[in-house]
């Protein structure tokens, strides 16, 4: 290692002053600062030594112990300074703990055998919440795996240290990952002021949800007051059994999702029919026109939708049925809403659109749970689950490079979990 030790002058002092401002340790002091070649590129190396008379700490119990011996110098990567990589250089001591025997001392700036300092991990992880992990790796000239390790560490710390008190409202959702062949069950907390991802488990099975309730604990489950979910019967059963004090609400987002699936099915059938009869496909690229709410369409799309409306198409009829149903959510009283629902079902059953009739049947079967929505009015925001679902989807889309479910789960907790971070004095946001 070729080294240029900065003269014990202004530069060194300045760097040490900066470091002491952002990262001050009670039992360690900064010494020489030098330029050195580390892994093939020039880096700033800051030597750290234990304060004289300080005793090393046992990593298991935190007790101050006698020094057994001192190991060779190790480098710990710190946050980069301008374009330079920064490393702490320190020779860890080994302690002889009366309980745990001979161990490498605990360090305030890095865990166990890790090469990255905790501060650097938190720093990378914060960027990884904003950019894809690959972009973060490129910008900081590190590997994708290092970014992953950093995020994983921060997430593990967060999960172990988060508070799970006063959770009274949750939402259940599922999301497809890895090109639709795998499914994750997501549990969100929906309390006003604390909306976050609480739990995430692979598959959508009864076992998955039972696992959540087991990990969540009986006492907390009994404290739940509202649970939003979709109408998947096995889940409804588990919820009724495990959270007996909660009102189960079929939320707006999941119900409207059923409508969209039906509209899509009608449209696909119609496109197939056009093809068979060698007709012009007027529905070409019409998917979003029919699925989006009219107020979310652009001017050009609105004009196209207007043109479509003039044609006597099943897809358009299905679209209008959904728009008609939207009025349901504006009711104040469950009894009026219930009457509207019955009328809508009757109208729909008279149509010849099988997918829409299927929705009508589902709605009839779940009427009481759907009407629970009005009982919880004002407590649950209509967009809460939808908003979190959208963010989860974005995370998954941004997550190219995740080869494992573990990586994906880590990313979801990281962006949606509102997890507490390991202590790091340096803040940039
Ligand atoms: Zn110990």
XYZ file of C-alpha atoms and ligand atoms in Angstrom:
430
model
C 0.000 0.000 0.000
C 1.548 3.293 -1.123
C 0.695 5.949 1.413
C 0.941 9.688 1.616
C 0.362 10.823 5.116
C -1.123 14.276 5.134
C 1.068 16.529 7.208
C -0.216 17.038 10.721
C -1.413 20.359 9.465
C -4.542 22.119 8.418
C -5.883 19.378 6.097
C -5.694 16.594 8.656
C -7.089 18.788 11.356
C -9.960 19.810 9.146
C -10.885 16.228 8.289
C -10.654 15.208 11.917
C -12.818 18.160 12.955
C -15.396 17.177 10.351
C -15.393 13.564 11.473
C -15.720 14.522 15.115
C -18.708 16.630 14.198
C -20.554 13.900 12.322
C -19.296 10.808 14.076
C -17.833 11.229 17.531
C -16.916 8.173 19.571
C -16.545 8.178 23.308
C -13.819 5.552 23.453
C -12.066 5.988 20.086
C -10.082 8.851 18.629
C -9.124 9.789 15.075
C -5.405 9.834 14.388
C -3.500 10.207 11.134
C -5.303 10.785 7.854
C -3.571 9.528 4.733
C -4.041 8.919 1.055
C -3.523 5.274 0.199
C -4.248 2.832 -2.582
C -7.135 0.633 -1.459
C -8.419 -2.099 -3.794
C -6.791 -0.358 -6.735
C -7.936 3.197 -6.210
C -6.762 6.133 -4.191
C -8.701 6.530 -0.969
C -8.638 8.476 2.257
C -7.655 6.307 5.180
C -8.374 7.550 8.670
C -6.625 5.779 11.519
C -8.605 5.162 14.654
C -7.223 4.157 18.021
C -8.840 3.322 21.305
C -8.677 6.119 23.819
C -5.913 5.425 26.295
C -7.106 3.645 29.426
C -10.373 2.683 27.685
C -11.367 -0.946 27.990
C -12.806 -3.041 25.148
C -16.403 -4.193 25.209
C -17.618 -7.780 24.979
C -19.767 -8.086 21.832
C -22.154 -10.497 23.547
C -22.953 -8.801 26.836
C -21.528 -5.294 26.497
C -19.397 -5.646 29.603
C -16.052 -3.838 29.671
C -13.321 -6.453 29.810
C -9.572 -6.813 29.874
C -7.711 -6.870 26.576
C -6.628 -10.347 25.561
C -4.638 -9.327 22.483
C -4.764 -6.976 19.511
C -5.437 -8.174 15.957
C -4.094 -6.821 12.690
C -5.433 -3.618 11.165
C -8.775 -3.804 9.359
C -10.431 -1.377 6.984
C -14.024 -0.264 7.436
C -15.603 1.617 4.585
C -17.117 4.943 5.537
C -19.146 7.463 3.535
C -17.224 8.853 0.568
C -15.883 12.384 0.719
C -16.170 14.102 -2.643
C -14.962 11.500 -5.075
C -12.742 9.714 -2.558
C -13.644 6.523 -0.852
C -13.045 6.801 2.874
C -11.896 4.007 5.156
C -11.418 3.790 8.886
C -8.355 1.753 9.792
C -8.413 0.103 13.143
C -6.762 -2.847 14.859
C -9.510 -4.523 16.896
C -8.690 -5.913 20.298
C -9.882 -9.222 21.614
C -11.551 -9.268 24.999
C -11.526 -11.974 27.597
C -15.044 -11.978 28.993
C -15.642 -14.014 32.156
C -18.876 -15.333 30.627
C -18.267 -15.419 26.873
C -14.568 -16.159 26.657
C -12.228 -14.619 24.089
C -14.062 -12.481 21.515
C -13.313 -9.652 19.107
C -14.447 -6.430 20.792
C -17.685 -4.648 19.909
C -17.161 -1.524 17.819
C -19.462 1.491 17.760
C -18.994 2.020 14.023
C -19.443 -1.488 12.566
C -21.125 -4.755 13.413
C -19.334 -8.075 13.708
C -17.228 -8.991 10.699
C -18.795 -6.354 8.452
C -16.516 -4.311 6.223
C -18.921 -1.428 5.914
C -19.457 1.007 8.754
C -23.032 1.286 9.995
C -23.159 4.925 8.907
C -22.210 4.005 5.362
C -24.874 1.306 5.299
C -27.550 3.711 6.465
C -26.323 6.199 3.872
C -26.526 3.676 1.008
C -29.870 2.398 2.251
C -31.340 5.896 2.231
C -30.353 6.354 -1.373
C -31.683 2.896 -2.177
C -35.105 4.066 -1.097
C -35.023 6.713 -3.803
C -33.173 4.976 -6.620
C -32.885 1.422 -7.828
C -30.184 -0.583 -6.077
C -28.229 -0.821 -9.296
C -28.180 2.960 -9.685
C -26.978 3.351 -6.103
C -24.224 0.804 -6.718
C -23.141 2.660 -9.881
C -23.140 6.103 -8.283
C -21.108 5.038 -5.263
C -18.874 2.682 -7.221
C -19.793 -0.267 -5.144
C -21.410 -3.596 -5.931
C -25.105 -4.431 -6.071
C -24.460 -6.982 -3.333
C -23.015 -4.283 -1.060
C -26.134 -2.165 -1.497
C -28.250 -5.238 -0.799
C -26.266 -6.035 2.346
C -26.604 -2.427 3.505
C -30.368 -2.380 2.979
C -30.776 -5.800 4.551
C -28.880 -4.721 7.627
C -30.961 -1.557 7.999
C -34.200 -3.512 7.505
C -33.234 -6.206 10.000
C -32.402 -3.559 12.560
C -35.693 -1.795 11.823
C -37.791 -4.938 12.168
C -36.134 -5.815 15.461
C -36.578 -2.313 16.864
C -39.931 -1.128 15.519
C -42.878 -0.559 17.804
C -46.013 -2.605 17.317
C -48.308 -0.846 19.744
C -51.736 0.640 19.130
C -52.327 -1.142 15.856
C -56.110 -1.205 15.444
C -56.620 -1.061 11.690
C -55.010 -3.310 9.127
C -55.470 -4.127 5.468
C -54.740 -7.398 3.671
C -53.573 -7.357 0.105
C -51.848 -9.629 -2.340
C -49.463 -8.809 -5.083
C -47.952 -10.754 -7.951
C -44.218 -10.868 -8.315
C -41.785 -12.461 -10.730
C -43.927 -12.191 -13.854
C -47.083 -13.346 -12.182
C -46.112 -16.781 -11.038
C -45.599 -15.992 -7.413
C -47.789 -14.156 -5.016
C -47.026 -12.260 -1.826
C -49.494 -11.557 0.943
C -49.023 -8.080 2.361
C -50.417 -6.782 5.633
C -50.571 -3.021 6.064
C -51.250 -0.958 9.124
C -53.883 1.601 8.160
C -54.144 3.725 11.290
C -54.340 7.419 10.587
C -50.846 8.825 10.885
C -49.152 5.436 10.629
C -49.713 3.698 7.346
C -47.017 1.184 6.673
C -46.212 -2.333 5.597
C -46.422 -4.513 8.685
C -45.808 -7.949 7.320
C -45.077 -9.738 4.125
C -45.241 -13.475 3.424
C -44.909 -15.618 0.329
C -47.985 -17.109 -1.361
C -51.608 -16.467 -0.738
C -52.713 -19.347 1.360
C -54.575 -19.865 4.578
C -51.256 -20.904 6.073
C -49.734 -17.562 5.069
C -52.314 -15.536 6.931
C -52.218 -17.872 9.928
C -48.473 -17.265 10.069
C -49.056 -13.529 10.190
C -51.498 -13.814 13.091
C -49.144 -16.141 14.941
C -46.238 -13.721 14.595
C -48.446 -10.732 15.361
C -49.548 -12.352 18.623
C -52.899 -13.130 20.167
C -53.144 -10.016 22.284
C -52.472 -7.651 19.390
C -54.823 -9.593 17.095
C -57.605 -9.246 19.649
C -56.946 -5.502 19.742
C -57.713 -5.097 16.042
C -60.855 -3.080 15.305
C -60.975 -2.904 11.505
C -59.615 -5.237 8.870
C -59.833 -4.382 5.195
C -59.572 -7.278 2.802
C -60.782 -8.630 -0.481
C -63.458 -11.277 -0.709
C -61.367 -14.377 -0.761
C -63.394 -16.793 1.379
C -60.521 -18.658 3.111
C -59.046 -15.347 4.289
C -62.402 -14.126 5.551
C -62.670 -17.248 7.698
C -59.194 -16.817 9.177
C -59.876 -13.158 9.953
C -63.145 -13.978 11.708
C -61.415 -16.576 13.847
C -58.172 -14.808 14.681
C -59.417 -11.247 15.084
C -62.802 -11.705 16.740
C -63.148 -8.063 17.765
C -62.516 -6.616 14.323
C -65.052 -5.458 11.796
C -64.117 -7.033 8.490
C -64.560 -4.594 5.646
C -64.393 -5.425 1.990
C -62.669 -2.321 0.850
C -63.396 -0.199 -2.140
C -60.093 -0.913 -3.824
C -60.557 -4.681 -3.889
C -64.190 -4.482 -4.988
C -63.423 -2.114 -7.850
C -60.573 -4.431 -8.841
C -63.183 -7.142 -9.510
C -64.995 -4.733 -11.829
C -61.836 -3.981 -13.736
C -61.072 -7.659 -14.150
C -64.584 -8.194 -15.526
C -64.360 -5.243 -17.932
C -61.059 -6.603 -19.164
C -62.589 -10.021 -19.752
C -65.503 -8.538 -21.722
C -63.052 -6.498 -23.803
C -60.856 -9.506 -24.547
C -63.876 -11.534 -25.672
C -64.977 -8.713 -27.921
C -61.540 -8.297 -29.481
C -61.466 -12.028 -30.143
C -64.862 -11.749 -31.833
C -63.660 -8.882 -34.054
C -60.788 -11.057 -35.135
C -62.961 -14.053 -35.924
C -65.385 -11.946 -37.936
C -62.535 -10.073 -39.674
C -63.832 -6.755 -38.370
C -61.743 -3.716 -37.578
C -60.561 -3.799 -33.979
C -61.949 -0.516 -32.684
C -60.844 -1.496 -29.198
C -57.202 -1.577 -30.189
C -55.273 0.016 -27.339
C -58.611 0.717 -25.701
C -57.754 -1.077 -22.494
C -56.891 1.958 -20.409
C -59.745 4.013 -21.785
C -62.133 1.513 -20.297
C -60.306 0.744 -17.087
C -59.330 4.224 -15.954
C -61.804 6.434 -14.170
C -63.072 9.070 -16.651
C -61.628 11.907 -14.545
C -58.163 10.417 -14.904
C -58.169 10.383 -18.699
C -56.305 12.907 -20.801
C -58.171 15.170 -23.227
C -57.237 13.016 -26.177
C -58.305 9.852 -24.346
C -61.621 11.451 -23.365
C -62.318 12.225 -27.024
C -61.512 8.625 -27.973
C -63.739 7.287 -25.220
C -66.563 9.513 -26.486
C -66.154 7.985 -29.962
C -66.200 4.494 -28.493
C -69.369 5.274 -26.544
C -71.205 5.849 -29.806
C -70.665 2.234 -30.791
C -72.874 -0.422 -29.352
C -70.091 -2.412 -27.699
C -70.267 -4.807 -24.778
C -67.002 -3.373 -23.435
C -68.561 0.066 -23.282
C -71.649 -1.320 -21.568
C -69.467 -2.988 -18.934
C -67.590 0.273 -18.455
C -70.853 2.150 -17.932
C -72.028 -0.429 -15.420
C -68.929 0.200 -13.359
C -69.371 3.972 -13.561
C -72.963 3.475 -12.453
C -71.777 1.450 -9.464
C -69.388 4.203 -8.358
C -72.396 6.067 -6.964
C -72.622 3.366 -4.302
C -69.671 4.839 -2.441
C -71.335 8.223 -2.057
C -74.103 6.977 0.188
C -74.154 7.975 3.809
C -76.387 5.315 5.293
C -75.938 1.568 4.890
C -79.666 1.041 4.313
C -79.751 3.358 1.294
C -76.525 1.966 -0.019
C -77.967 -1.520 0.361
C -81.026 -0.598 -1.667
C -78.865 0.896 -4.398
C -76.763 -2.245 -4.425
C -79.825 -4.488 -4.880
C -81.054 -2.354 -7.777
C -77.685 -2.386 -9.431
C -77.503 -6.166 -9.129
C -80.975 -6.541 -10.681
C -80.041 -4.287 -13.617
C -76.816 -6.142 -14.185
C -78.402 -9.584 -14.016
C -80.701 -8.533 -16.845
C -77.732 -7.805 -19.082
C -76.058 -10.434 -21.221
C -72.549 -9.784 -19.971
C -71.466 -12.901 -18.124
C -68.341 -11.440 -16.425
C -70.410 -8.539 -15.055
C -73.101 -10.919 -13.859
C -70.411 -12.800 -12.012
C -69.409 -9.588 -10.237
C -73.042 -8.975 -9.342
C -73.300 -12.451 -7.817
C -70.114 -11.973 -5.814
C -71.384 -8.657 -4.533
C -74.699 -10.196 -3.476
C -72.884 -12.958 -1.619
C -70.768 -10.474 0.314
C -73.340 -7.780 0.853
C -73.074 -7.526 4.669
C -69.275 -7.248 4.568
C -69.445 -4.672 1.786
C -71.924 -2.611 3.781
C -69.489 -2.672 6.724
C -67.648 -0.064 4.709
C -70.293 2.461 5.730
C -70.040 1.486 9.388
C -66.348 2.310 9.347
C -66.881 5.513 7.405
C -64.469 8.251 8.306
C -62.110 5.817 9.967
C -60.675 4.299 6.854
C -59.587 6.265 3.879
C -60.749 4.815 0.592
C -57.345 5.204 -0.963
C -55.201 3.786 1.838
C -54.851 0.227 0.585
C -54.783 1.375 -3.014
C -51.980 3.852 -2.331
C -49.855 1.275 -0.537
C -50.548 -1.303 -3.243
C -49.358 1.161 -5.874
C -46.161 1.882 -3.962
C -45.511 -1.840 -3.538
C -45.949 -2.367 -7.272
C -43.553 0.479 -8.015
C -40.965 -1.017 -5.682
C -41.253 -4.348 -7.442
C -41.000 -2.737 -10.865
C -37.965 -0.691 -9.838
C -36.411 -3.781 -8.362
C -34.952 -5.338 -11.459
C -32.024 -7.325 -10.214
C -33.917 -8.971 -7.385
C -33.399 -12.604 -8.005
C -34.853 -13.846 -4.787
C -38.008 -13.423 -2.807
C -35.807 -12.483 0.109
C -34.405 -9.491 -1.790
C -37.850 -8.390 -2.818
C -39.237 -8.675 0.702
C -36.302 -6.644 1.993
C -37.015 -3.936 -0.599
C -40.704 -3.827 0.321
C -40.023 -3.472 4.037
C -37.400 -0.879 3.232
C -39.648 1.382 1.173
C -42.990 0.790 2.882
C -42.193 -0.308 6.425
C -41.418 3.101 7.964
C -38.743 1.301 9.962
C -36.495 2.971 12.528
C -32.886 3.281 11.380
C -29.744 2.254 13.244
C -28.219 5.175 15.055
C -26.193 7.258 12.684
C -25.325 10.813 13.512
C -24.764 11.953 9.988
C -27.983 13.146 8.346
C -28.397 14.419 4.843
C -32.153 14.547 4.519
Zn -19.585 -11.162 27.601
